[in-house]
XYZ file of C-alpha atoms in Angstrom:
503
model
C -0.001 0.018 0.067
C 1.370 3.518 -0.790
C 1.143 6.087 1.667
C 1.037 9.928 2.057
C 1.144 12.477 4.863
C 0.018 15.891 5.753
C 0.638 18.329 8.424
C -1.929 20.744 9.937
C -1.073 23.947 11.739
C -3.969 26.345 12.795
C -1.500 29.272 12.518
C -1.178 28.841 8.756
C -4.428 30.141 7.517
C -5.598 30.917 3.871
C -8.886 32.585 4.736
C -12.061 32.242 6.631
C -14.569 29.654 5.083
C -16.636 31.423 2.619
C -20.232 30.120 2.901
C -20.854 31.770 -0.711
C -18.639 28.762 -2.080
C -21.543 26.498 -1.381
C -23.773 28.010 -3.996
C -25.857 26.559 -6.831
C -27.822 27.466 -9.920
C -31.228 27.524 -11.107
C -31.718 28.135 -14.689
C -34.825 28.140 -17.043
C -33.180 25.102 -18.883
C -34.835 21.621 -19.300
C -36.528 20.507 -16.152
C -34.589 22.496 -13.386
C -37.528 24.919 -12.723
C -40.649 23.221 -14.261
C -41.236 19.636 -12.587
C -37.956 20.492 -10.549
C -38.110 22.980 -7.934
C -41.761 24.144 -9.235
C -44.636 21.643 -9.954
C -47.991 22.927 -8.686
C -49.824 19.665 -9.355
C -47.402 17.489 -7.662
C -48.403 15.627 -4.374
C -46.062 17.448 -2.142
C -46.602 20.953 -3.753
C -46.968 23.666 -1.324
C -49.365 26.917 -1.773
C -46.698 28.453 -4.104
C -46.421 25.344 -6.223
C -43.020 24.477 -4.795
C -42.123 20.698 -4.482
C -41.689 20.171 -0.583
C -39.361 17.259 -1.302
C -37.029 19.393 -3.308
C -37.270 22.268 -0.700
C -36.101 19.531 1.983
C -33.188 18.224 -0.256
C -32.144 21.895 -0.949
C -31.830 22.567 2.842
C -30.195 19.252 3.283
C -27.435 19.678 0.798
C -26.667 22.955 2.395
C -26.896 25.439 -0.436
C -26.177 29.077 0.569
C -26.654 30.961 -2.408
C -28.523 30.465 -5.827
C -27.848 32.135 -9.166
C -31.005 32.780 -11.275
C -32.519 32.790 -14.001
C -29.486 31.724 -16.230
C -27.298 30.933 -17.863
C -27.546 31.099 -21.669
C -31.320 31.471 -20.957
C -30.670 35.046 -19.363
C -29.418 36.551 -22.659
C -32.729 36.519 -24.227
C -34.945 37.015 -21.116
C -37.444 39.749 -20.446
C -37.804 39.968 -16.728
C -41.243 41.810 -17.003
C -42.633 38.481 -18.573
C -42.341 36.745 -15.036
C -44.045 39.171 -12.718
C -47.719 40.011 -12.046
C -50.669 37.611 -12.452
C -49.691 34.228 -13.929
C -52.680 34.275 -16.077
C -51.413 37.291 -17.969
C -47.942 36.217 -18.415
C -46.670 35.555 -22.049
C -45.417 32.315 -23.619
C -42.131 33.098 -25.208
C -39.474 31.219 -27.244
C -36.391 30.552 -25.582
C -33.536 30.618 -28.181
C -30.864 29.313 -25.778
C -32.416 25.858 -25.221
C -34.939 25.631 -28.056
C -37.798 25.519 -25.660
C -41.128 27.358 -24.737
C -40.983 29.520 -21.844
C -44.365 29.682 -19.958
C -43.157 32.281 -17.369
C -45.317 30.728 -14.615
C -42.072 30.924 -12.430
C -40.522 34.183 -12.231
C -38.904 36.772 -9.933
C -41.859 36.840 -7.349
C -41.712 33.104 -7.247
C -37.860 32.770 -7.017
C -38.101 35.304 -4.132
C -40.411 33.204 -2.069
C -38.456 30.198 -2.920
C -35.293 31.705 -1.657
C -37.000 32.631 1.369
C -38.299 29.085 2.122
C -34.930 27.531 1.498
C -32.908 30.033 3.395
C -30.507 30.785 0.376
C -29.339 34.136 -0.828
C -30.344 35.306 -4.226
C -27.925 36.098 -7.031
C -29.556 37.605 -9.912
C -28.336 37.654 -13.625
C -29.115 40.526 -15.940
C -29.755 40.285 -19.590
C -26.801 41.949 -21.377
C -27.376 40.048 -24.524
C -30.562 41.525 -26.150
C -30.935 44.251 -23.654
C -28.784 46.801 -21.825
C -28.397 49.729 -19.216
C -32.127 50.726 -19.129
C -33.616 47.409 -18.662
C -30.977 46.543 -16.095
C -31.932 49.781 -14.080
C -35.593 48.934 -14.439
C -35.298 45.459 -12.953
C -33.127 46.890 -10.036
C -35.836 49.428 -9.365
C -38.717 46.807 -9.487
C -36.860 44.503 -7.372
C -34.961 46.824 -4.695
C -36.643 50.383 -4.472
C -38.768 50.688 -1.395
C -41.572 52.590 -3.213
C -42.806 55.829 -4.710
C -41.871 55.036 -8.220
C -43.662 53.531 -11.123
C -41.690 50.127 -11.116
C -41.456 49.862 -7.150
C -45.170 50.618 -6.725
C -45.953 47.992 -9.510
C -43.940 45.562 -7.410
C -46.447 46.335 -4.430
C -49.400 45.920 -6.770
C -48.101 42.574 -7.534
C -48.164 41.457 -3.884
C -44.641 42.418 -2.740
C -44.634 45.751 -0.969
C -41.288 44.899 0.783
C -38.262 45.209 -1.565
C -36.643 41.821 -2.547
C -33.168 43.366 -1.431
C -30.909 41.489 -4.028
C -27.434 42.516 -3.593
C -25.426 40.276 -5.730
C -25.929 40.584 -9.584
C -24.309 39.208 -12.580
C -23.675 41.511 -15.544
C -24.643 39.041 -18.348
C -23.534 35.480 -18.856
C -20.798 33.944 -20.987
C -20.694 37.003 -23.395
C -17.365 35.504 -24.752
C -19.367 32.612 -26.299
C -20.448 32.632 -29.939
C -23.404 30.598 -28.869
C -24.633 33.364 -26.732
C -27.570 35.425 -27.856
C -25.988 39.059 -28.118
C -22.385 37.645 -28.098
C -19.798 40.594 -27.884
C -16.157 41.144 -28.116
C -14.200 41.593 -24.850
C -14.112 45.540 -25.230
C -17.731 45.768 -26.384
C -18.762 43.889 -23.391
C -16.477 45.411 -20.831
C -17.781 48.669 -21.772
C -21.300 47.709 -21.526
C -20.585 46.091 -18.114
C -18.927 49.241 -16.866
C -21.873 51.495 -17.990
C -24.361 49.103 -16.461
C -22.457 48.733 -13.146
C -21.772 52.546 -12.938
C -25.558 53.252 -13.396
C -26.762 50.632 -10.905
C -24.492 51.984 -8.461
C -26.023 55.307 -8.654
C -29.081 53.851 -7.055
C -27.234 51.420 -4.684
C -23.525 51.903 -4.091
C -23.135 48.830 -1.972
C -24.207 46.297 -4.765
C -22.001 43.472 -5.505
C -21.401 42.898 -9.159
C -19.926 40.050 -11.275
C -18.384 40.906 -14.731
C -18.365 37.846 -17.204
C -15.182 36.133 -17.542
C -14.278 33.039 -19.800
C -16.872 30.475 -20.208
C -14.048 27.946 -20.311
C -10.319 27.822 -19.865
C -10.182 26.008 -23.183
C -11.619 29.151 -25.024
C -9.307 30.634 -27.569
C -9.767 34.121 -25.924
C -9.073 32.934 -22.348
C -6.734 35.343 -20.474
C -6.997 37.998 -23.106
C -10.744 38.093 -22.485
C -10.228 38.853 -18.678
C -7.599 41.393 -19.315
C -9.634 43.377 -21.784
C -12.868 43.212 -19.946
C -11.326 44.158 -16.638
C -9.603 46.995 -18.218
C -12.868 48.496 -19.047
C -14.834 47.817 -15.830
C -12.395 47.156 -13.008
C -13.416 50.030 -10.724
C -16.965 49.135 -11.023
C -17.137 45.590 -10.310
C -16.317 43.253 -7.440
C -15.914 39.633 -9.093
C -15.210 38.153 -12.412
C -16.923 34.840 -13.344
C -15.102 31.528 -14.340
C -16.973 28.363 -15.710
C -15.760 24.895 -15.929
C -17.224 21.512 -16.539
C -15.502 18.139 -16.569
C -16.042 14.713 -17.780
C -14.347 11.167 -18.408
C -13.247 11.953 -21.822
C -12.688 8.768 -24.147
C -12.154 6.663 -20.917
C -9.253 8.702 -19.679
C -10.242 8.289 -16.010
C -6.934 9.271 -14.609
C -7.214 12.710 -16.046
C -10.810 13.012 -15.074
C -9.845 12.116 -11.534
C -7.356 15.050 -11.446
C -9.866 17.603 -12.829
C -9.170 19.629 -9.632
C -5.684 20.316 -10.987
C -7.292 22.125 -14.030
C -9.565 24.073 -11.578
C -6.547 25.079 -9.625
C -4.632 26.412 -12.741
C -7.933 28.202 -13.986
C -8.125 30.072 -10.632
C -4.551 30.933 -10.435
C -4.573 32.288 -13.938
C -7.656 34.396 -13.515
C -6.281 35.770 -10.270
C -2.916 36.638 -11.962
C -4.720 38.415 -14.930
C -6.954 40.388 -12.610
C -3.963 41.430 -10.478
C -2.069 42.539 -13.507
C -4.709 44.734 -14.332
C -4.917 46.147 -11.059
C -1.032 46.880 -11.384
C -1.774 48.840 -14.678
C -4.527 50.836 -13.012
C -2.462 51.426 -9.917
C -5.137 50.235 -7.553
C -5.036 48.269 -4.290
C -8.640 46.872 -5.017
C -8.646 43.173 -5.448
C -11.122 41.516 -7.762
C -12.295 37.975 -6.519
C -13.650 35.165 -8.715
C -17.275 34.042 -9.036
C -16.881 30.398 -10.006
C -20.607 30.403 -10.675
C -20.791 27.448 -12.916
C -18.922 24.213 -12.291
C -19.805 20.612 -12.329
C -19.271 17.292 -13.962
C -21.160 17.319 -17.494
C -21.355 14.519 -19.892
C -22.807 15.528 -23.281
C -23.197 11.914 -24.421
C -24.405 10.175 -21.137
C -27.351 12.158 -20.349
C -30.581 10.490 -19.242
C -33.395 10.682 -21.887
C -32.039 13.662 -23.329
C -33.221 14.579 -26.920
C -31.675 17.260 -29.204
C -33.682 20.268 -30.043
C -34.916 18.957 -33.393
C -37.847 20.846 -34.811
C -39.974 20.795 -31.813
C -40.415 23.646 -29.351
C -41.577 22.160 -25.852
C -42.142 23.222 -22.356
C -39.500 21.960 -20.210
C -38.087 19.289 -22.444
C -35.402 16.915 -20.776
C -32.057 18.354 -21.239
C -28.833 17.176 -20.028
C -29.957 15.002 -17.211
C -26.641 13.332 -16.394
C -26.916 10.240 -14.237
C -23.737 10.448 -12.008
C -21.667 7.659 -10.672
C -19.235 7.015 -7.853
C -16.216 8.596 -9.851
C -18.209 11.756 -10.789
C -18.854 12.226 -6.941
C -15.215 11.850 -6.099
C -14.422 14.580 -8.709
C -17.128 16.806 -7.295
C -15.602 16.475 -3.863
C -12.227 17.164 -5.240
C -13.484 20.325 -6.877
C -14.784 21.482 -3.603
C -11.341 20.890 -2.208
C -9.998 23.312 -4.789
C -12.547 25.900 -4.079
C -11.944 25.869 -0.495
C -8.305 26.057 -1.007
C -8.728 29.144 -2.902
C -11.113 30.818 -0.396
C -8.937 33.980 -0.392
C -9.772 34.755 -3.985
C -13.047 32.867 -4.740
C -15.838 34.899 -3.489
C -18.676 32.793 -4.974
C -19.264 29.412 -6.450
C -22.266 27.664 -7.694
C -22.620 24.029 -8.876
C -24.535 23.956 -11.919
C -27.621 23.220 -11.615
C -29.642 22.348 -8.542
C -32.342 20.080 -9.990
C -32.493 17.565 -12.886
C -30.262 19.445 -15.178
C -26.637 17.988 -14.587
C -27.770 18.172 -10.956
C -27.309 16.605 -7.521
C -31.043 16.507 -7.031
C -33.167 14.577 -9.425
C -36.976 14.473 -9.843
C -39.659 12.690 -11.782
C -42.882 14.577 -12.815
C -45.617 13.451 -10.353
C -43.113 11.330 -8.905
C -40.188 10.856 -6.591
C -37.011 13.119 -5.824
C -33.672 11.431 -4.942
C -30.132 12.410 -4.227
C -27.461 11.741 -6.935
C -24.115 10.486 -5.792
C -22.546 13.983 -6.220
C -25.151 15.191 -3.572
C -23.323 13.665 -0.705
C -19.727 15.340 -1.084
C -21.308 18.692 -1.324
C -23.926 18.214 1.510
C -21.064 16.969 3.997
C -18.505 19.481 2.897
C -21.115 22.409 3.432
C -22.197 20.972 6.823
C -18.459 20.406 8.095
C -16.482 23.115 6.718
C -16.303 26.141 9.228
C -13.880 28.566 10.699
C -10.674 29.132 8.811
C -9.236 27.195 5.608
C -5.668 25.939 6.631
C -2.647 25.873 4.450
C -1.340 22.325 4.475
C 1.843 20.573 4.066
C 1.010 17.575 1.813
C 3.366 14.934 0.672
C 1.787 12.347 -1.853
C 2.992 9.800 -4.323
C 2.444 10.954 -7.887
C 0.199 9.549 -10.453
C 0.609 9.947 -14.242
C -2.268 11.638 -16.257
C -2.420 12.318 -20.014
C -3.908 15.778 -19.592
C -2.031 17.308 -16.401
C 1.317 15.261 -16.298
C 2.455 14.104 -12.917
C -0.174 14.961 -10.239
C -0.433 14.071 -6.313
C -2.370 10.799 -5.804
C -4.005 12.327 -2.647
C -5.457 15.859 -2.461
C -6.711 17.529 0.898
C -7.912 20.616 2.468
C -8.847 21.187 6.043
C -10.804 23.876 8.079
C -10.314 24.735 11.739
C -13.097 26.436 13.963
C -11.193 28.089 16.879
C -14.336 28.734 18.664
C -15.929 25.330 18.542
C -12.594 23.419 18.383
C -13.697 21.360 15.469
C -11.369 20.342 12.854
C -12.531 18.937 9.463
C -10.262 17.239 6.819
C -11.376 16.614 3.283
C -9.391 14.151 1.170
C -9.492 12.500 -2.282
C -7.661 9.247 -3.380
C -7.470 9.868 -7.217
C -5.864 6.403 -7.809
C -8.247 3.755 -9.582
C -5.701 1.016 -8.633
C -5.467 0.735 -4.882
C -5.792 2.355 -1.397
C -3.445 4.978 0.091
C -2.747 5.234 3.716
C -2.701 8.881 4.927
C -1.058 9.994 8.090
C -2.155 13.223 9.460
C 0.116 15.185 11.745
C -1.914 17.090 14.254
C 0.763 17.845 16.895
C 0.013 21.511 16.448
C -3.725 21.018 17.056
C -4.087 17.864 19.300
C -7.037 16.067 18.300
C -9.008 14.544 21.401
C -11.756 12.656 19.436
C -13.371 11.553 16.173
C -16.898 12.840 15.497
C -17.093 11.510 11.885
C -15.158 9.543 9.276
C -17.275 9.195 6.169
C -16.793 8.906 2.600
C -17.806 7.966 -1.037
C -16.374 4.845 -2.590
C -17.638 1.624 -3.985
C -16.275 -1.692 -5.561
C -18.368 -0.476 -8.663
C -17.071 3.032 -9.675
C -19.949 3.123 -12.104
C -22.537 2.617 -9.450
C -25.222 5.434 -9.538
C -28.447 6.276 -7.850
C -31.682 6.062 -9.893
C -35.508 6.381 -9.244
C -35.759 2.497 -8.974
C -32.570 2.584 -6.669
C -32.186 5.951 -4.945
C -29.881 4.780 -2.180
C -27.660 2.660 -4.265
C -24.738 4.696 -3.444
C -24.690 6.604 0.021
C -21.798 7.657 2.241
C -19.993 4.980 4.087
C -18.112 5.176 7.442
C -14.348 4.596 7.323
C -13.522 2.048 10.005
C -9.812 2.235 9.172
C -9.305 5.527 10.975
C -6.832 5.402 14.142
C -6.022 8.070 16.530
C -2.687 7.726 18.087
C -1.563 10.725 20.222
C -0.942 13.613 17.854
C -1.331 11.388 14.797
C -4.496 10.441 12.817
C -4.068 7.577 10.409
C -6.685 6.692 7.645
C -6.689 4.499 4.699
C -8.419 5.937 1.713
C -9.886 3.251 -0.780
C -9.287 3.505 -4.580
C -11.218 6.257 -6.156
C -12.636 7.624 -3.164
C -13.660 10.955 -1.322
C -13.459 11.204 2.381
C -14.354 13.723 5.109
C -13.011 13.661 8.706
C -14.647 15.679 11.527
C -12.342 15.761 14.576
C -12.326 17.566 17.946
C -9.498 19.315 19.655
C -10.961 19.846 23.116
C-alpha cells in the first residue's frame, strides 16, 4: 500500500470559510424549474407550487446561495414576463435551449422560494439582447422601497417589501459565440462598466460580477479577462469563471485530476486580474465568482433529446446520471474551491435540480439524491472557521492531460471557537488504497466525530428512481487516533471527510 502524509497547523491560514462557495444555480433550462423545484400539481406541492421534497433536499445539501435565471437563458430573457398575475404572463420562445418558456415561475416566485430554502439570491441580468436601461428597470422593481412606477408596480403585484437583491451578474458567458448577443471583450467590458456605474447610482453597495471566460479552453481565455477588466475594473467586485469536466474517451486518470485544472484556472484568472490592478495602480482586489462548475457529459445524459424541430415546455435536457467516480471528482473540486477561499468569492454548482444536478425528480413522482449530492452536503455541513494551508506529501500519478499529479489531495478547516477540525481528502488512484498520516501535533486531536466517504467496488454505480440509495456515504472504519497522529486508509477512487475535535 502506498502512503501519504500531511501536516496541519492552525497558525497557517488561507482565509475564513466562505459560505458563498456552497452556492448553486437555477436556470430556466430543461426541467430545472418546471417539474424540478416548481410543480404545482405534485403531491408535495405547497401553496406556491414548490415541491416540498425538493425544498427539503435543498436545505439538506446546504446550498447557501442560488444564481438565477441563467445561464444562456438570461441573454434573451425579458424579466417583465415573469411578474404579475400568472394568467397574464406571455409564452415565449427560448432561443438558448430551443424551448417554450411559460413564465409561470418568475422573480416573485424565486424570491419566495429563496425565503423558504434560506438561500441568498444571485440575480443575472440580460446584457445580450438588452442593456443599461432594462437592468435599471429590474433593479428599481426589485429593490427600490416605493414611490416610483416600477417599485409601486411590485407592490401591486403583492410584494410591498423590496426583494433586496445585493449580488448581480452582469450578463452570462458573453465570450461565447453561442450566446444571444455575443460581444467582443471590449464591447462587453464597456457595457458592463456602463451598467455597473448606473446601478451604483441607485445602490452604491451592490456586488457586481463581470463575465469572465466560459471555459479555460476558450481561444480568448486570459485576453478576455484582461480586456474586460481594463474597461470595468473600478465598477465590479468579481469576475466569473465556468468549468465542466467529464471522463473523456475513458481517460479516467485525467478526469480524477480535474481539480488540477480548476486550480490552474483560478490561479490564471487571479494573475490576470492582479496584472490589470497593477496597470490601473489600484489596491482593490477582484475575486472570482466560479458560478458554474460541475461534471457534465454531453453523451451520457438520461433521456436527453436534441432540439430537433419541436419547441416544448420543459423538455429533458442534459439529465446526467452520476456515478461514484463523478462524486469523487465533485468532492475534489470542492477541495480546490476551499483551497482558494482567499480569492474565490462565490461558487455555484450547476445546476440544482435535474439538469446536471445533485437532485433528481420525476414529474408527479419521486425526488432523490445523486451520488454528487453527498460530498457537497457533507462539505457544506462540516467546513467552518478558517481554511488551513497544508503541507502535503503524496505519491504521484501519471495523467495524459496534466502530467504527474499528487495521488492524494486534501484541504482542512479549523473552527477555533468550537475546536472542530475538518479534513477533506481524495484518493485519485483507480488502482489501490492509500494510507494517509495526518500530523495534528500543532492542534492535538481529542476525538473523532465522523469519518465518512464515497467509494464503491463498482466505480460506475449510480442512484436512480428505482434504486435511489444504491450509493450513500460509508463510514471509514480504518481511522486510528494515536496521540498527535491520525491515520486513515483511503480506498481507491474515493472522497473522504473527517470531523475531529480538539478539546
